[in-house]
Tab-separated table of C-alpha atoms in Angstrom:
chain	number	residue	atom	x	y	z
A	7	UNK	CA	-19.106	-21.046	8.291
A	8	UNK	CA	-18.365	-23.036	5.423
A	9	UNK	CA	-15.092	-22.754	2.940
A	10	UNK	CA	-15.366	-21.569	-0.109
A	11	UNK	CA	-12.335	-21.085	-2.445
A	12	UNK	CA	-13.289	-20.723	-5.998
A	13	UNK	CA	-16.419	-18.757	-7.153
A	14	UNK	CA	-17.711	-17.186	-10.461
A	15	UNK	CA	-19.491	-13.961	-11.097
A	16	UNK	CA	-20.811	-11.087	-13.244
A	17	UNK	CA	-20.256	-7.305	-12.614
A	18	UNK	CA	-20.787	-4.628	-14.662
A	19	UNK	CA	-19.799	-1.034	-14.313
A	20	UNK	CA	-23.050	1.618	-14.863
A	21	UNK	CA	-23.584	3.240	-18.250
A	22	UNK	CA	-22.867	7.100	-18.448
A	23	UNK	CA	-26.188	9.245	-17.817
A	24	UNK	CA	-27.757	11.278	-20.774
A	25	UNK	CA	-26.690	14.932	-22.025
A	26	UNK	CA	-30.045	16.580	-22.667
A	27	UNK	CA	-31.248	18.899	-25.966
A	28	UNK	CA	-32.295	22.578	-23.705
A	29	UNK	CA	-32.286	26.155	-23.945
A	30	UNK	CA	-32.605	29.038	-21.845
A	31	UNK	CA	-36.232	30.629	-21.619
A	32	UNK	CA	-36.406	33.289	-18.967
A	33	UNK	CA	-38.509	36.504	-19.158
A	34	UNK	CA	-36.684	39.725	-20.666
A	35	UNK	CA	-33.923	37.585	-22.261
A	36	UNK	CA	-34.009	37.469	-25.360
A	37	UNK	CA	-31.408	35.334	-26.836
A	38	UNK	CA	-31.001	32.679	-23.771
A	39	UNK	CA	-29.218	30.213	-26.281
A	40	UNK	CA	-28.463	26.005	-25.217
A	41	UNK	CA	-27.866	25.183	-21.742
A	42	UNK	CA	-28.250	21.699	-21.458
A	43	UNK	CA	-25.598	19.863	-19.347
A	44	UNK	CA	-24.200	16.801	-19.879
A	45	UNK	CA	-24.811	13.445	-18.153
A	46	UNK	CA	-23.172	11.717	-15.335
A	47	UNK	CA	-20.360	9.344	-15.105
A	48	UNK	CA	-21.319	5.394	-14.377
A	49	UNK	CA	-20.575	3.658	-11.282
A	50	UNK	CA	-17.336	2.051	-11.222
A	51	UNK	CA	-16.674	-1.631	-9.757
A	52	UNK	CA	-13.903	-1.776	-7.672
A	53	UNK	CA	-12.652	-5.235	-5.380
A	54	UNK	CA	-11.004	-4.543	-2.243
A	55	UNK	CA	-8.849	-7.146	-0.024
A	56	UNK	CA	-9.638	-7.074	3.625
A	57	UNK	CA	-8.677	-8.948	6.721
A	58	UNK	CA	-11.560	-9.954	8.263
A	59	UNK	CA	-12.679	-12.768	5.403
A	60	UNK	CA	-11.701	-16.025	4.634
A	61	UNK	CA	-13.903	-17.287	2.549
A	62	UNK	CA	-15.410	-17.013	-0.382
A	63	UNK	CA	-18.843	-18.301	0.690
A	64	UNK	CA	-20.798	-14.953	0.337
A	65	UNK	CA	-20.502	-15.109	-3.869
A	66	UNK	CA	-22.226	-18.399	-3.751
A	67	UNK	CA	-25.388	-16.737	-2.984
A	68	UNK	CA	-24.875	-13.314	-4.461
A	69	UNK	CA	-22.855	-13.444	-7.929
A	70	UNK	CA	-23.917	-10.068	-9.712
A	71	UNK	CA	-23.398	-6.554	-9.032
A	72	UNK	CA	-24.330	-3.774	-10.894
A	73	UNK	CA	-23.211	-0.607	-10.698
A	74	UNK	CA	-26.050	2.047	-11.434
A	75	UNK	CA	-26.165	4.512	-13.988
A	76	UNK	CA	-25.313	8.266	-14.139
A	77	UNK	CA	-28.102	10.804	-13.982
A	78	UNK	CA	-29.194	12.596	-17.105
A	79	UNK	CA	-28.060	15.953	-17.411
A	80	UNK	CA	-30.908	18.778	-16.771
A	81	UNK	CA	-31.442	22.388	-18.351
A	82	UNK	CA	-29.457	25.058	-16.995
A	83	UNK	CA	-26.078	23.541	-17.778
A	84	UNK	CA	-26.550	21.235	-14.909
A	85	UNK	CA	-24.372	18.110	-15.135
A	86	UNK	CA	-26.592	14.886	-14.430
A	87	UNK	CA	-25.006	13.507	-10.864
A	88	UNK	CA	-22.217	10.502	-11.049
A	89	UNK	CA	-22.874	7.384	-9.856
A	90	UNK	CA	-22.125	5.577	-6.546
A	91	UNK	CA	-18.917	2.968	-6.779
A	92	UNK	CA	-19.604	-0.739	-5.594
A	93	UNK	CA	-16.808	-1.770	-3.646
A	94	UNK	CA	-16.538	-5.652	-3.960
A	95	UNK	CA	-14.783	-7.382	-0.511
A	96	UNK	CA	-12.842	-10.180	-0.917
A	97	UNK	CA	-10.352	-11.603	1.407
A	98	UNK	CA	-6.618	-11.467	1.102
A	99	UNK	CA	-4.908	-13.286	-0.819
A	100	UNK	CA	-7.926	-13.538	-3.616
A	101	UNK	CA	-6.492	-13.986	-7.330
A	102	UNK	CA	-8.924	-12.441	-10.193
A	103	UNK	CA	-9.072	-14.266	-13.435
A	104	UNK	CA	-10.456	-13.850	-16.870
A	105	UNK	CA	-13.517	-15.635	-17.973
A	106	UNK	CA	-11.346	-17.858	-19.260
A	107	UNK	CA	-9.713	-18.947	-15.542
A	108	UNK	CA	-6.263	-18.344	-17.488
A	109	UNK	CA	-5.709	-14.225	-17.846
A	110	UNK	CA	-4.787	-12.702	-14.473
A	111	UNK	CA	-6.407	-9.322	-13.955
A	112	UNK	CA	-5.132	-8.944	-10.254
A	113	UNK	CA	-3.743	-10.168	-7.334
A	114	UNK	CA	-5.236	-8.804	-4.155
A	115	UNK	CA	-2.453	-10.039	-1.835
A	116	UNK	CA	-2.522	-7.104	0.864
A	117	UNK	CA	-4.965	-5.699	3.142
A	118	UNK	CA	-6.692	-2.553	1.584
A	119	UNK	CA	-5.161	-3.265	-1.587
A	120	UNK	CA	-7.726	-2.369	-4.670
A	121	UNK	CA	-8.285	-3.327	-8.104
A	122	UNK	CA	-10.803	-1.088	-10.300
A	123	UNK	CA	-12.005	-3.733	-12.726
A	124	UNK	CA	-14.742	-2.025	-14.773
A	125	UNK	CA	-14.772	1.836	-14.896
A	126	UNK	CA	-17.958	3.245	-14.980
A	127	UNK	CA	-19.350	4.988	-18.801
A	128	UNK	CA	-18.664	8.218	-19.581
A	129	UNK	CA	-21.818	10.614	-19.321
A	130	UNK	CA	-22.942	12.032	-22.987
A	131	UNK	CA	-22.410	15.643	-23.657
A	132	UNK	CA	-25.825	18.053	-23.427
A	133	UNK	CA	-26.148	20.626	-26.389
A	134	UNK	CA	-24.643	23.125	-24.714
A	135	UNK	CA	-21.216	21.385	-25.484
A	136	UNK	CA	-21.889	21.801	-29.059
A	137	UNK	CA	-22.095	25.531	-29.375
A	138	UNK	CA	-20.303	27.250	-31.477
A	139	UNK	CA	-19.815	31.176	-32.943
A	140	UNK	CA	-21.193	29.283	-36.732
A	141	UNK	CA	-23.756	26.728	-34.532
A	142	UNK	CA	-25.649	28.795	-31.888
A	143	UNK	CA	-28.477	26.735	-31.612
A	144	UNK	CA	-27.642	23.033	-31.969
A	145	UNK	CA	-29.557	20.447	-30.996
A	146	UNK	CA	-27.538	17.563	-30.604
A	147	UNK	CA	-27.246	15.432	-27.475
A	148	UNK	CA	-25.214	12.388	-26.810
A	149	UNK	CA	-26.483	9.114	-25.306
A	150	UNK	CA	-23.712	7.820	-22.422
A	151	UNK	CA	-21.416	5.421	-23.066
A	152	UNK	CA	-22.061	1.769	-21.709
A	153	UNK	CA	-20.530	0.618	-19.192
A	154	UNK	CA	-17.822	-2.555	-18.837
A	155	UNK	CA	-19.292	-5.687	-18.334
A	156	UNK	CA	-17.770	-9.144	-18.003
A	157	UNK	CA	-17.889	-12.833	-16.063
A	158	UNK	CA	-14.396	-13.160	-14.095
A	159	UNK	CA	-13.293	-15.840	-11.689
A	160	UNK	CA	-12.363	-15.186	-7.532
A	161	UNK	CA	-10.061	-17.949	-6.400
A	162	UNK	CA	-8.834	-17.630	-2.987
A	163	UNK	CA	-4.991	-18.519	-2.199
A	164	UNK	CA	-4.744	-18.104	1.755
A	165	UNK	CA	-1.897	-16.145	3.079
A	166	UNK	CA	0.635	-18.327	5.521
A	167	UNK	CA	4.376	-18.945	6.175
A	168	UNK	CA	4.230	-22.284	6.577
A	169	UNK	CA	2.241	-25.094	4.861
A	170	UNK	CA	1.323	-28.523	5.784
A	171	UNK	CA	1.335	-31.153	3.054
A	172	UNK	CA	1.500	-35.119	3.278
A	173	UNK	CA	-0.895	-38.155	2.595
A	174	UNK	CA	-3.778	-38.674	4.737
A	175	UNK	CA	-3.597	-39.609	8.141
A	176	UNK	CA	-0.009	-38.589	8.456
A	177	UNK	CA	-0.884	-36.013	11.501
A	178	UNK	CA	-1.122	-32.610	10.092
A	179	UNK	CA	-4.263	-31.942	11.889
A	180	UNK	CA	-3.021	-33.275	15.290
A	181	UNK	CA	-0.226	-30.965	14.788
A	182	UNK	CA	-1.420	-27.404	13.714
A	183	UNK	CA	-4.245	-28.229	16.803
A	184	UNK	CA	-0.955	-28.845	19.018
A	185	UNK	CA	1.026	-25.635	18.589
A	186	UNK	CA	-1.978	-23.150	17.880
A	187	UNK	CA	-5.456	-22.347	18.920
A	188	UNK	CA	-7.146	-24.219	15.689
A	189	UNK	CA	-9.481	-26.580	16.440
A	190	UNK	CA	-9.542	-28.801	13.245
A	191	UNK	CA	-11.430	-32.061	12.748
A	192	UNK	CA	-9.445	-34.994	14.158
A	193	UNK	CA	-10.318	-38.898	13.476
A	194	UNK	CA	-8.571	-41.962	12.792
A	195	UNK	CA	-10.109	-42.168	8.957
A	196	UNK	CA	-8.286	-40.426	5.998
A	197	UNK	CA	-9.670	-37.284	4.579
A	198	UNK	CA	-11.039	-35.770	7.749
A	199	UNK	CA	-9.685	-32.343	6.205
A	200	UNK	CA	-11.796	-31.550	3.959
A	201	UNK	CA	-10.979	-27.782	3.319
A	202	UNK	CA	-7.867	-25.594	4.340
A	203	UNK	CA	-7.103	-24.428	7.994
A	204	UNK	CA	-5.172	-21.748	9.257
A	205	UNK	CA	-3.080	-21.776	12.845
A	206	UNK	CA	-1.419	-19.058	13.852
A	207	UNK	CA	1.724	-20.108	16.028
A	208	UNK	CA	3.303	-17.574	18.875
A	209	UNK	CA	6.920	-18.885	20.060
A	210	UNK	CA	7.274	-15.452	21.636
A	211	UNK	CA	6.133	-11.569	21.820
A	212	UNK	CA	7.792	-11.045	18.748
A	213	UNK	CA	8.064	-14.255	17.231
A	214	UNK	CA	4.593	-15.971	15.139
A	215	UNK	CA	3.958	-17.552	12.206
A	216	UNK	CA	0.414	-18.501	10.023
A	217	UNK	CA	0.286	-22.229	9.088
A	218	UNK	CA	-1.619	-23.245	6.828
A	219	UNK	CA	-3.127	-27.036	6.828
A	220	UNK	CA	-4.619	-28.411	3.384
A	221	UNK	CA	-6.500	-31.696	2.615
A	222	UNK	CA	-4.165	-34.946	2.279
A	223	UNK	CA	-2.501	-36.124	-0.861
A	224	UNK	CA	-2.576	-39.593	-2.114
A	225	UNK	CA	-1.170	-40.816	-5.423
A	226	UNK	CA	-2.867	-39.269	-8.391
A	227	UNK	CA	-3.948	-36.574	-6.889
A	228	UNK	CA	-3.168	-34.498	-9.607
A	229	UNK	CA	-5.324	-36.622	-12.133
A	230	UNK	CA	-8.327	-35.955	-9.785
A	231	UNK	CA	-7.794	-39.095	-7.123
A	232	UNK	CA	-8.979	-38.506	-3.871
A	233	UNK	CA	-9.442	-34.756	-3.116
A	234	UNK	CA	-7.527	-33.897	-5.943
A	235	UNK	CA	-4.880	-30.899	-5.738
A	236	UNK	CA	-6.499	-27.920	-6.029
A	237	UNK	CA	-5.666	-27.167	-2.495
A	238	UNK	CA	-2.336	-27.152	-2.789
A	239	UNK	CA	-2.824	-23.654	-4.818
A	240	UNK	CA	-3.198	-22.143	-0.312
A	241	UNK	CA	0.483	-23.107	-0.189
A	242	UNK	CA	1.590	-21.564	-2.924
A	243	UNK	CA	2.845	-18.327	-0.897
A	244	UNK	CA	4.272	-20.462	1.748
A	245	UNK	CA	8.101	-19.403	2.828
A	246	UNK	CA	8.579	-23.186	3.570
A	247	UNK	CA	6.905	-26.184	3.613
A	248	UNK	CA	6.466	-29.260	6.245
A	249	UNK	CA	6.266	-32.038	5.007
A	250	UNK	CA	4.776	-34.862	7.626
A	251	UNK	CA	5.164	-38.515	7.307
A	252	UNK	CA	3.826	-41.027	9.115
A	253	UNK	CA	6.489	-43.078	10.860
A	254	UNK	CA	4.166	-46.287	11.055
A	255	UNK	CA	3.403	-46.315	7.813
A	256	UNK	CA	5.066	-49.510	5.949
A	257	UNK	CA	7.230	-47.433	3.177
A	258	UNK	CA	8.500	-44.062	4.148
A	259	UNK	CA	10.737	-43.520	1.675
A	260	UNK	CA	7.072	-43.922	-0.624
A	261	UNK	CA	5.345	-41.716	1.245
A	262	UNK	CA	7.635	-38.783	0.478
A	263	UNK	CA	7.946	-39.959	-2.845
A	264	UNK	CA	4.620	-39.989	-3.431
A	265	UNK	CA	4.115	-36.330	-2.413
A	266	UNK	CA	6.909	-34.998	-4.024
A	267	UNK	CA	5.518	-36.527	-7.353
A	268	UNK	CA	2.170	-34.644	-6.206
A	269	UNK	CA	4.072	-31.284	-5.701
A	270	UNK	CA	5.959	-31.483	-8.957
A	271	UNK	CA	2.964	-32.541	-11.231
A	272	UNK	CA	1.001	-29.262	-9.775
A	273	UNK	CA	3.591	-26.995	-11.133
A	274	UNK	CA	3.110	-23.058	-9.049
A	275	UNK	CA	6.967	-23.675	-8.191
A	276	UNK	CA	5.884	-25.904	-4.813
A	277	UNK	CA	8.664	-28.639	-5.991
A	278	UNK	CA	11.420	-25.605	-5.793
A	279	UNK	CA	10.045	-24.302	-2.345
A	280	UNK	CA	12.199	-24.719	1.013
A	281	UNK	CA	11.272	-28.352	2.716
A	282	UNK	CA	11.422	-29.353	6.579
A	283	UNK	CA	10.798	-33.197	5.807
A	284	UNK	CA	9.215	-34.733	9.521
A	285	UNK	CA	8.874	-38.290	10.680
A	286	UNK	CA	6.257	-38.207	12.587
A	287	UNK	CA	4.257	-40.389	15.325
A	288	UNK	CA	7.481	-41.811	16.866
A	289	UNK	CA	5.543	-42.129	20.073
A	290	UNK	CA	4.613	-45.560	18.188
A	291	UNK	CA	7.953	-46.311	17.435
A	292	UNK	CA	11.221	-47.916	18.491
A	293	UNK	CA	14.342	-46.089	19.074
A	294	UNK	CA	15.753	-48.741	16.224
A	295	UNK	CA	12.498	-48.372	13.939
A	296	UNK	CA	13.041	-44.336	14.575
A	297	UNK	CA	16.629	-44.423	13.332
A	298	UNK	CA	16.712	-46.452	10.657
A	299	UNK	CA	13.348	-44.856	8.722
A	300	UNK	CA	15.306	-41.516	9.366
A	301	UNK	CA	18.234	-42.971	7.804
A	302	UNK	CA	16.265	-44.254	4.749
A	303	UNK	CA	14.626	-41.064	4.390
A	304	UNK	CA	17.996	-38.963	4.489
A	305	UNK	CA	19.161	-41.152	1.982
A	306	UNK	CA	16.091	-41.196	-0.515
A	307	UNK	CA	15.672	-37.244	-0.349
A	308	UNK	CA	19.528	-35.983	0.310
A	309	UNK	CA	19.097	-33.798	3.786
A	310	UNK	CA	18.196	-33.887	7.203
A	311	UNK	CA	15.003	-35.174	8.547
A	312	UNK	CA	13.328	-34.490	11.991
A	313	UNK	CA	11.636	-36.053	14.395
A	314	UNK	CA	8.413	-35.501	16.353
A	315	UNK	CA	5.318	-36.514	18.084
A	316	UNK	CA	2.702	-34.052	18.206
A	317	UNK	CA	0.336	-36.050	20.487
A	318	UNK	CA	3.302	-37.072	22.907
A	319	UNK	CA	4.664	-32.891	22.268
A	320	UNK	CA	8.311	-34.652	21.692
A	321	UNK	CA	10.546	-32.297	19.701
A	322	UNK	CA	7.702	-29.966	18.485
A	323	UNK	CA	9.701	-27.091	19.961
A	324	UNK	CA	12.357	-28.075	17.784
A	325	UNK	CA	10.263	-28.133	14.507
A	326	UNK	CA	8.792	-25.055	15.357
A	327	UNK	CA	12.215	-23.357	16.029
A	328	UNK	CA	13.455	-24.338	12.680
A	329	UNK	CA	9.982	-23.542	11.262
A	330	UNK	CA	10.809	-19.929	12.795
A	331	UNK	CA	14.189	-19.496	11.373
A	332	UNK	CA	12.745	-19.854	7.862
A	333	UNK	CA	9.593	-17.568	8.000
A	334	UNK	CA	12.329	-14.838	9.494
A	335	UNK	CA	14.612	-15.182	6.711
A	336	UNK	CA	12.018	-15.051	4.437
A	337	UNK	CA	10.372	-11.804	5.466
A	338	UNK	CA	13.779	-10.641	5.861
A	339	UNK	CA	14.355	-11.166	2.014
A	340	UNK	CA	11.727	-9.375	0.999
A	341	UNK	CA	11.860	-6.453	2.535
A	342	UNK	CA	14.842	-6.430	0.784
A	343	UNK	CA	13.791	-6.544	-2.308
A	344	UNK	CA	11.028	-4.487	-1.667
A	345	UNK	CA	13.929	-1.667	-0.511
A	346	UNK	CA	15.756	-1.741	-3.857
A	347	UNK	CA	12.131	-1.708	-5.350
A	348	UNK	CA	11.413	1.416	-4.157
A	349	UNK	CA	13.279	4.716	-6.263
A	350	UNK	CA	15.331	7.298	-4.471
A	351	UNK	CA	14.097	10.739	-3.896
């Protein structure tokens, strides 16, 4: 199935039904007076977050929905019947925006979560509405009112705990493969990710964790080089991020550089977020070559930094613990805030 993160499309709610112009005609009744009813309400359009999507892949294909009309209304004072509500699924995590890819209209970040975008018209009143002791027979009817319509944007933001940035080639992929069941491309080439992954990582019954692997940075990402950055918008809702470098790589100290200068340019708070900076690959490495680009990386970015090999499985467990300890905190922060969020009874 292929990724899709970003898609465009139309929807419009449907327009009220008719109110009709009738009277009552029945045998031995002689004043039957107006009895037409009024029309139906529209269909509404209504997006709904669930968790068995991923992708956005489907609106590629199909990219408008219309929501059909009311009925008219019918003699009799009978009300014309309301139209059915298209429900739009989209997966969680899936951001709505304005035509002009600016204006938020809704943020779709939990499972069954809904956003009614375009309410449907309302139906137009039948003559019957209009009677009055001065007006007994009036024959007015309304037409029903149109329904919303509008072109909005669906851009995907995957849910994780955890997200993997770094340049190309710096073993992202070799890692989320290592400590979960994802199965992502692997090669000795840069830019063999070419969309986001997800792993989900179990250290116990009660302890797991989503991680969420994104498409390598190089410099100028942010101006468009490479894959550009628009990936980086899956890590957004990260609790922490791990950031791998590769230990054989000539300039460490360059490499996290580079990415921080990536993270910072993007903007979405990313440079602010929590960072488990990794030196990875030190399978490749001596024990002198190990400590003194940790050393030069402590120094250039002020805390600790790790090390791991993901192919030879040295300290993972480590990573993963510390990984662990942040996600947990995290949750455990907001359902805090969601506590003092909620008003006493």
């Amino acid at each position: 199935m292929k990724f899709l993160d970003q898609a465009k499309i139309y929807v419009k709610s449907g327009d009220g039904g008719d109110g009709v112009v009738a009277f009552r005609r029945e045998k031995y009744i002689e004043f039957g007076g107006p009895d037409g009813g009024n029309g139906g309400r529209g269909g509404d359009i209504i997006f709904e977050a669930v968790d068995n999507l991923n992708t956005l892949i489907d609106f590629r294909y199909t990219q408008h929905f219309r929501a059909r009309k009311g009925g008219n209304g019918a003699g009799s004072d009978r009300t014309g019947a309301a139209a059915e509500t298209v429900v739009i699924k989209v997966p969680i995590g899936t951001q709505i925006f304005d035509e002009d890819r600016e204006t938020m209209l809704g943020d779709l970040d939990v499972a069954g979560k809904r956003l009614l975008l375009c309410r449907g018209g309302d139906g137009g009143r039948g003559n019957a509405h209009y009677k009055t002791s001065t007006n007994r027979a009036p024959r007015r009817a309304d037409k029903g009112w149109p329904g919303e319509e509008r072109w909005v944007w669906l851009r995907l933001k995957l849910i994780a705990d955890v997200g993997l940035v770094g340049l190309p080639n710096a073993g992202k992929s070799t890692f989320l493969s290592t400590v979960s069941a994802a199965r992502p491309k692997i090669a000795d080439y840069p830019f063999t990710t070419l969309h986001p992954q997800l792993g989900v990582v179990r250290l116990s019954v009660t302890e797991e964790f989503v991680i969420a692997d994104i498409p390598g940075l190089i410099e100028g990402a942010h101006e468009g080089s490479g894959l550009g950055d628009r990936f980086l918008g899956h890590v957004e809702r990260c609790a922490v991020l791990l950031h791998l470098i590769d230990g054989t790589a000539e300039d460490v100290v360059e490499s996290w550089r580079t990415i921080r200068h990536e993270l910072s340019e993007y903007g979405g708070g990313l440079a602010d977020k929590p960072e488990i900076i990794v030196l990875n690959k030190i399978d490749a490495l001596m024990p002198e070559e190990i400590e003194e680009r940790r050393t030069a990386l402590e120094q250039a970015c002020g805390h600790d930094v790790m090390c791991m090999s993901s192919v030879a499985h040295l300290n993972v467990d480590t990573v993963l613990r510390r990984l662990q300890d942040f996600v947990t905190r995290d949750r455990a922060e907001k359902a805090e805030q969601e506590k003092g969020e909620i008003p006493a009874t």
